[in-house]
Each structure stands twice: as structure tokens, then as C-alpha cells.
Short mmCIF file of C-alpha atoms in Angstrom, two decimals:
data_model
loop_
_atom_site.label_atom_id
_atom_site.label_comp_id
_atom_site.label_asym_id
_atom_site.label_seq_id
_atom_site.Cartn_x
_atom_site.Cartn_y
_atom_site.Cartn_z
CA UNK A 1 90.31 50.56 86.15
CA UNK A 2 93.71 51.91 85.75
CA UNK A 3 96.52 50.46 83.29
CA UNK A 4 98.23 47.77 85.74
CA UNK A 5 101.82 48.08 85.71
CA UNK A 6 102.69 44.45 85.13
CA UNK A 7 101.16 41.55 82.88
CA UNK A 8 101.09 38.15 85.19
CA UNK A 9 97.39 37.08 84.66
CA UNK A 10 94.60 37.80 81.87
CA UNK A 11 92.44 39.51 84.94
CA UNK A 12 95.25 42.00 85.22
CA UNK A 13 93.28 43.60 82.52
CA UNK A 14 89.57 44.26 81.71
CA UNK A 15 87.74 43.38 78.94
CA UNK A 16 87.86 47.08 77.03
CA UNK A 17 92.03 46.94 77.96
CA UNK A 18 92.42 43.55 76.47
CA UNK A 19 90.42 44.46 73.17
CA UNK A 20 92.21 47.70 72.99
CA UNK A 21 95.74 45.41 73.07
CA UNK A 22 94.07 43.46 70.48
CA UNK A 23 93.68 46.10 68.04
CA UNK A 24 97.30 47.47 68.65
CA UNK A 25 98.71 43.93 67.87
CA UNK A 26 96.60 44.02 64.59
CA UNK A 27 97.89 47.29 63.77
CA UNK A 28 101.64 46.57 64.22
CA UNK A 29 101.27 43.28 62.18
CA UNK A 30 99.68 45.59 59.47
CA UNK A 31 102.60 47.63 59.69
CA UNK A 32 104.99 44.98 59.61
CA UNK A 33 103.83 43.02 56.85
CA UNK A 34 103.35 46.92 54.85
CA UNK A 35 107.14 47.35 55.63
CA UNK A 36 106.70 50.31 58.03
CA UNK A 37 109.10 50.95 60.74
CA UNK A 38 107.42 51.12 64.28
CA UNK A 39 110.16 52.08 66.93
CA UNK A 40 108.19 52.60 69.57
CA UNK A 41 110.63 51.20 72.12
CA UNK A 42 113.83 53.06 70.52
CA UNK A 43 116.43 52.95 73.32
CA UNK A 44 114.33 50.68 75.55
CA UNK A 45 115.67 47.30 76.92
CA UNK A 46 113.99 44.21 78.08
CA UNK A 47 115.52 41.58 80.28
CA UNK A 48 114.31 38.03 79.39
CA UNK A 49 114.90 35.45 82.13
CA UNK A 50 114.60 32.03 81.48
CA UNK A 51 114.09 29.74 84.51
CA UNK A 52 112.25 27.08 81.70
CA UNK A 53 113.43 26.65 78.22
CA UNK A 54 111.31 28.03 75.14
CA UNK A 55 111.33 28.23 71.36
CA UNK A 56 108.43 30.84 70.74
CA UNK A 57 108.64 32.77 74.08
CA UNK A 58 112.19 33.75 73.39
CA UNK A 59 112.29 34.25 69.64
CA UNK A 60 108.96 36.09 69.60
CA UNK A 61 110.11 38.59 72.45
CA UNK A 62 113.82 38.97 71.20
CA UNK A 63 112.15 39.91 67.84
CA UNK A 64 109.48 41.90 68.80
CA UNK A 65 111.57 44.38 70.73
CA UNK A 66 114.30 44.68 67.59
CA UNK A 67 111.25 45.16 65.49
CA UNK A 68 110.05 48.23 67.96
CA UNK A 69 113.78 49.73 68.17
CA UNK A 70 114.53 48.39 71.35
CA UNK A 71 117.00 45.66 72.64
CA UNK A 72 116.41 42.28 74.70
CA UNK A 73 118.78 40.44 76.69
CA UNK A 74 118.51 36.67 77.27
CA UNK A 75 119.25 35.73 80.59
CA UNK A 76 119.18 32.08 81.62
CA UNK A 77 119.18 30.62 85.33
CA UNK A 78 122.68 29.26 84.59
CA UNK A 79 124.27 32.52 83.82
CA UNK A 80 122.39 34.75 86.54
CA UNK A 81 122.70 35.04 90.41
CA UNK A 82 118.92 34.13 90.57
CA UNK A 83 120.14 30.74 89.63
CA UNK A 84 122.72 30.34 92.31
CA UNK A 85 120.72 31.44 95.13
CA UNK A 86 120.11 35.15 94.86
CA UNK A 87 116.94 36.14 96.71
CA UNK A 88 114.64 37.38 93.83
CA UNK A 89 113.94 40.71 95.56
CA UNK A 90 117.56 41.58 95.02
CA UNK A 91 117.58 40.43 91.55
CA UNK A 92 114.32 42.80 90.88
CA UNK A 93 116.08 45.72 92.36
CA UNK A 94 119.18 45.46 90.52
CA UNK A 95 117.87 44.88 87.25
CA UNK A 96 115.08 47.61 87.95
CA UNK A 97 118.39 50.11 87.58
CA UNK A 98 119.64 48.78 84.35
CA UNK A 99 116.62 47.92 82.18
CA UNK A 100 113.11 49.08 81.17
CA UNK A 101 111.22 45.92 81.66
CA UNK A 102 111.50 42.51 82.76
CA UNK A 103 109.84 39.03 80.87
CA UNK A 104 110.50 35.71 83.11
CA UNK A 105 109.56 32.39 82.14
CA UNK A 106 109.45 30.55 85.82
CA UNK A 107 107.83 27.74 87.85
CA UNK A 108 105.61 28.91 90.87
CA UNK A 109 103.48 31.97 89.96
CA UNK A 110 104.76 33.45 93.38
CA UNK A 111 108.17 33.80 92.04
CA UNK A 112 106.78 36.40 89.65
CA UNK A 113 104.49 37.98 92.23
CA UNK A 114 107.71 38.89 94.21
CA UNK A 115 109.68 39.98 91.39
CA UNK A 116 106.80 42.36 90.54
CA UNK A 117 106.22 43.62 94.04
CA UNK A 118 109.75 44.19 94.51
CA UNK A 119 110.76 45.71 90.61
CA UNK A 120 110.12 49.43 89.94
CA UNK A 121 109.63 48.70 86.32
CA UNK A 122 107.02 46.55 84.52
CA UNK A 123 107.18 42.75 84.50
CA UNK A 124 105.81 40.34 82.01
CA UNK A 125 104.79 36.82 82.51
CA UNK A 126 105.99 34.74 79.78
CA UNK A 127 104.66 31.45 81.72
CA UNK A 128 104.89 30.05 85.14
CA UNK A 129 103.43 26.63 86.20
CA UNK A 130 99.80 28.26 86.95
CA UNK A 131 99.57 30.76 83.97
CA UNK A 132 100.45 31.69 80.44
CA UNK A 133 98.84 34.75 79.33
CA UNK A 134 101.10 35.65 76.64
CA UNK A 135 99.60 32.71 74.84
CA UNK A 136 96.38 33.57 75.25
CA UNK A 137 96.27 36.82 73.90
CA UNK A 138 97.73 35.36 70.68
CA UNK A 139 94.79 32.97 70.79
CA UNK A 140 92.38 35.57 71.04
CA UNK A 141 94.04 37.82 68.24
CA UNK A 142 93.98 34.64 66.19
CA UNK A 143 90.22 33.63 66.97
CA UNK A 144 89.27 37.36 66.36
CA UNK A 145 91.06 37.44 63.23
CA UNK A 146 89.55 34.43 61.99
CA UNK A 147 86.01 34.66 63.26
CA UNK A 148 85.82 38.44 63.08
CA UNK A 149 84.88 38.53 66.54
CA UNK A 150 85.07 37.10 70.20
CA UNK A 151 82.03 37.75 71.90
CA UNK A 152 79.33 34.98 71.65
CA UNK A 153 81.83 32.33 70.28
CA UNK A 154 81.69 28.89 71.81
CA UNK A 155 85.28 27.52 72.44
CA UNK A 156 85.85 23.91 73.65
CA UNK A 157 89.24 23.23 75.36
CA UNK A 158 90.09 19.50 75.87
CA UNK A 159 92.90 18.17 77.83
CA UNK A 160 94.71 18.89 80.93
CA UNK A 161 92.93 21.37 83.02
CA UNK A 162 95.09 21.78 85.34
CA UNK A 163 97.90 23.39 83.60
CA UNK A 164 98.90 27.40 82.80
CA UNK A 165 97.38 27.28 79.16
CA UNK A 166 93.72 26.03 80.69
CA UNK A 167 93.94 28.33 83.26
CA UNK A 168 94.78 31.44 81.10
CA UNK A 169 92.44 30.54 78.39
CA UNK A 170 89.39 29.86 81.03
CA UNK A 171 90.12 33.68 82.28
CA UNK A 172 90.88 35.14 78.80
CA UNK A 173 87.85 33.41 76.78
CA UNK A 174 85.32 34.07 79.73
CA UNK A 175 86.61 37.86 80.11
CA UNK A 176 85.63 38.35 76.28
CA UNK A 177 82.09 37.02 76.77
CA UNK A 178 82.49 33.97 75.23
CA UNK A 179 80.96 30.23 76.01
CA UNK A 180 83.79 28.09 77.22
CA UNK A 181 83.46 24.57 77.52
CA UNK A 182 86.39 22.33 79.41
CA UNK A 183 86.70 19.04 79.08
CA UNK A 184 89.42 16.83 81.41
CA UNK A 185 89.87 13.42 82.68
CA UNK A 186 88.96 12.70 86.62
CA UNK A 187 91.50 13.99 88.54
CA UNK A 188 93.03 16.86 85.81
CA UNK A 189 90.37 19.39 86.72
CA UNK A 190 90.67 23.30 86.59
CA UNK A 191 91.68 25.00 89.73
CA UNK A 192 88.35 25.62 91.28
CA UNK A 193 89.21 29.38 92.60
CA UNK A 194 89.99 29.86 88.85
CA UNK A 195 86.74 28.23 87.73
CA UNK A 196 84.70 30.24 90.07
CA UNK A 197 85.86 33.38 89.40
CA UNK A 198 86.03 32.82 85.84
CA UNK A 199 82.24 31.55 85.51
CA UNK A 200 81.04 34.67 87.44
CA UNK A 201 82.72 37.14 85.11
CA UNK A 202 81.57 35.09 81.82
CA UNK A 203 78.19 36.02 83.24
CA UNK A 204 78.74 39.50 83.64
CA UNK A 205 79.90 39.57 79.66
CA UNK A 206 77.25 37.71 78.51
CA UNK A 207 79.29 34.14 78.32
CA UNK A 208 79.12 30.98 79.82
CA UNK A 209 81.35 28.62 81.47
CA UNK A 210 80.74 24.69 81.73
CA UNK A 211 83.28 21.68 82.70
CA UNK A 212 82.48 18.21 81.75
CA UNK A 213 84.48 14.68 81.91
CA UNK A 214 83.23 14.28 78.26
CA UNK A 215 85.27 15.29 75.17
CA UNK A 216 82.36 14.97 73.04
CA UNK A 217 80.03 16.78 75.56
CA UNK A 218 82.39 19.77 75.48
CA UNK A 219 83.00 19.87 71.68
CA UNK A 220 79.41 20.03 70.65
CA UNK A 221 78.75 22.83 68.34
CA UNK A 222 82.15 24.48 68.94
CA UNK A 223 83.28 27.53 66.82
CA UNK A 224 86.81 26.84 68.21
CA UNK A 225 88.69 23.83 69.12
CA UNK A 226 91.57 23.98 71.66
CA UNK A 227 94.16 21.40 73.31
CA UNK A 228 97.63 21.41 74.60
CA UNK A 229 100.26 18.66 75.51
CA UNK A 230 98.85 16.09 78.08
CA UNK A 231 102.42 16.18 79.75
CA UNK A 232 103.63 19.64 80.20
CA UNK A 233 106.64 20.63 81.26
CA UNK A 234 107.82 19.27 84.44
CA UNK A 235 105.56 16.47 84.53
CA UNK A 236 107.49 14.20 82.27
CA UNK A 237 107.71 11.51 84.78
CA UNK A 238 103.99 10.73 84.44
CA UNK A 239 103.93 10.48 80.78
CA UNK A 240 102.59 6.69 80.85
CA UNK A 241 100.22 7.54 83.65
CA UNK A 242 98.76 10.01 81.78
CA UNK A 243 98.65 8.71 78.09
CA UNK A 244 96.29 6.26 79.71
CA UNK A 245 94.39 8.70 81.75
CA UNK A 246 94.04 10.59 78.81
CA UNK A 247 92.50 8.17 76.66
CA UNK A 248 89.36 9.47 74.65
CA UNK A 249 90.51 13.09 75.17
CA UNK A 250 92.70 13.04 71.64
CA UNK A 251 91.34 15.59 69.35
CA UNK A 252 91.13 13.62 66.16
CA UNK A 253 88.62 13.45 63.50
CA UNK A 254 86.07 11.58 64.92
CA UNK A 255 85.73 14.14 67.79
CA UNK A 256 85.80 16.73 65.64
CA UNK A 257 82.58 15.61 63.88
CA UNK A 258 80.66 17.12 66.87
CA UNK A 259 81.98 20.63 66.21
CA UNK A 260 80.39 23.08 63.90
CA UNK A 261 81.46 22.80 60.19
CA UNK A 262 83.64 25.85 60.17
CA UNK A 263 85.39 25.36 63.55
CA UNK A 264 89.08 26.44 63.94
CA UNK A 265 91.69 24.16 65.76
CA UNK A 266 94.02 25.82 68.36
CA UNK A 267 97.38 24.55 69.84
CA UNK A 268 99.94 26.60 72.03
CA UNK A 269 102.99 24.15 70.56
CA UNK A 270 104.78 22.32 70.75
CA UNK A 271 102.68 19.46 69.94
CA UNK A 272 102.78 15.72 70.76
CA UNK A 273 101.73 14.51 67.38
CA UNK A 274 99.47 11.19 67.74
CA UNK A 275 98.91 11.95 71.39
CA UNK A 276 96.55 14.99 72.33
CA UNK A 277 96.05 15.69 68.75
CA UNK A 278 96.74 13.89 65.49
CA UNK A 279 98.31 14.68 62.43
CA UNK A 280 95.47 14.74 60.32
CA UNK A 281 93.80 17.41 62.27
CA UNK A 282 96.95 19.90 63.33
CA UNK A 283 97.69 19.85 59.70
CA UNK A 284 94.28 20.06 58.23
CA UNK A 285 92.08 22.73 56.87
CA UNK A 286 90.81 23.66 59.96
CA UNK A 287 94.18 24.14 61.80
CA UNK A 288 95.40 27.64 62.59
CA UNK A 289 98.42 26.54 64.99
CA UNK A 290 101.05 28.50 62.83
CA UNK A 291 98.95 31.65 62.49
CA UNK A 292 98.60 31.24 66.19
CA UNK A 293 102.11 30.97 66.92
CA UNK A 294 103.49 34.03 64.58
CA UNK A 295 100.74 35.96 66.69
CA UNK A 296 102.85 35.77 70.08
CA UNK A 297 105.02 37.97 68.25
CA UNK A 298 102.15 40.57 67.39
CA UNK A 299 100.25 40.37 70.72
CA UNK A 300 103.70 40.44 72.86
CA UNK A 301 104.49 43.76 70.65
CA UNK A 302 101.33 45.21 71.85
CA UNK A 303 101.97 44.51 75.91
CA UNK A 304 105.61 45.75 75.46
CA UNK A 305 104.57 48.71 73.49
CA UNK A 306 101.98 49.47 76.21
CA UNK A 307 104.08 48.64 79.55
CA UNK A 308 107.58 49.89 78.32
#
């Protein structure tokens, strides 16, 4: 598999490429901690388009470009013509003449696909409604750091299956040969096409993929426990309904007693404490959520270095 020009979903890369990126992320992280400069992108510029707000995505990409010797431009939809009706194709062509790469955080995945199709420079998915691959790269890096490996581990995702984090996790964890168990309430199952494709990939890599409507079934003997908010960005109007529908899917002390004694807990943040997870868990000894958040920086620097 030749190196793709863009990074739009986890399946743009094969297992070996993902592992190479993770190793590079570890090296960049080590160099940063040691105070060793690594200006691999000196003179390079990244356009960051935000049609959805963010804390971690903006800070990690902007700081990452700075640490790599480059420069990042923050472009909100209120400040560029894309938010005032300019076709995506025109924006892609114009930016291709100005900058060396584009990171976009947007709505429907078709928007980023059109941007990548029309741009002559690399495009990185900072988040779409359907996929969040940069987050999952940080998750994989965190799991590998904490457990020493990815292959053969059992990971459970508990919560809304039909969201961007769940979809990218399913793809990424299966691609790396993990045993993946997903639990969601009825009506909140992951995209069937993503599940089918990931199940085939998991089998090829020596892993597995299973779905359940029972959080207790999914979390049984897990090495890694992952959740996300029940009402993601854009679903706020459904919050009350979702709070009712997701009863029994909160990651709490009682539920995690079914995981392995040395399990680790991940959450992409921001968290709604007392809803999808209790403070006891997210602040507890098994939680690595803040290491995970920091690893957004290191994983994305490896992606930027590779593509730019």
C-alpha cells in the first residue's frame, strides 16, 4: 500500500503504516520531553478550518506545527468565504496555492471528501460527523504506551455506537488486531457497513469484533474500557431522551468490576461527569484520559510530519 496523500479515516492506512506513525509519535514525544528540537516542517504552513468548535484539536494542531518548526492558521467558518457560500472546490483550490496542508473539523464526511478530491495538498480529518481518526491515533498510542502492545488486547466501547469516535475506534482497533466489543442501547448501534468491514479486517489481523446491547456483557474481561458523551455535538436537542435511553450504560465502579483488574479507562473528552462516566472512574487510578489528551499532540505531529 502506497502512502495515501490524505488522512480522512483510519482505513486510509494499513496496519504497518499505523504502527510506523505510532513509533514516530513516540520518538517525537521523547525528543520533546528531552528538549531536543525537531523542526521537520520548517517553512511549512497548515490551514486549520473549524466549522465546529474545539479545544484539543485546535491547541494540539497549532502547538504541533509550532514545535515542528512550521506555522498554523486558524480559519473559522465565520471568517472565511466557505461559511458564506463559496463552493468547497473553490476553497480547496485557493488554499492549495497558499499553504502546504489543510486540517478541517466539519460536519458531513462528504464535505471533507470533496475538499480532499479538489485540493492538491494533503487534507487531514480533524473530525467529521462520521469519523474522528486523529483521536483514535492518540488512543492507540496511549494503549500501546500503557500496555506495551495492541495486538491481542480486548477493548470495550460502551455508549453511543453511531458516532464518529465509535466508528473510528472500531476501524482502528480492529485494524491493529485487537478484540473489540461494542455495547449500545437499541437504536444507537454503529453503522452496519462500518461494522461489517471492520469485522472482516479484524479476522484478517487475528482480532475480533462483537456487538451487544448489554454493557456488562461487553466489558467482561476487558483490558481497555472506552466511552464517549451520550449527546455529541449536534445532538444537544436530544439530550433528555438520550439520558433516558442510555440508562445502564454509565461507566461506573459497579460496571468496571467486570473488566480486568488492570484495565485502563479512556475518554476523548470533554466528559459529562455523572452521565456516561462517574468522577470516581475518570479521576481514578485506572484512568489515562489526560495522557490520552496529551497524545493528540504527539500522534498528530507524526501525521503532519508524514504528510507535509
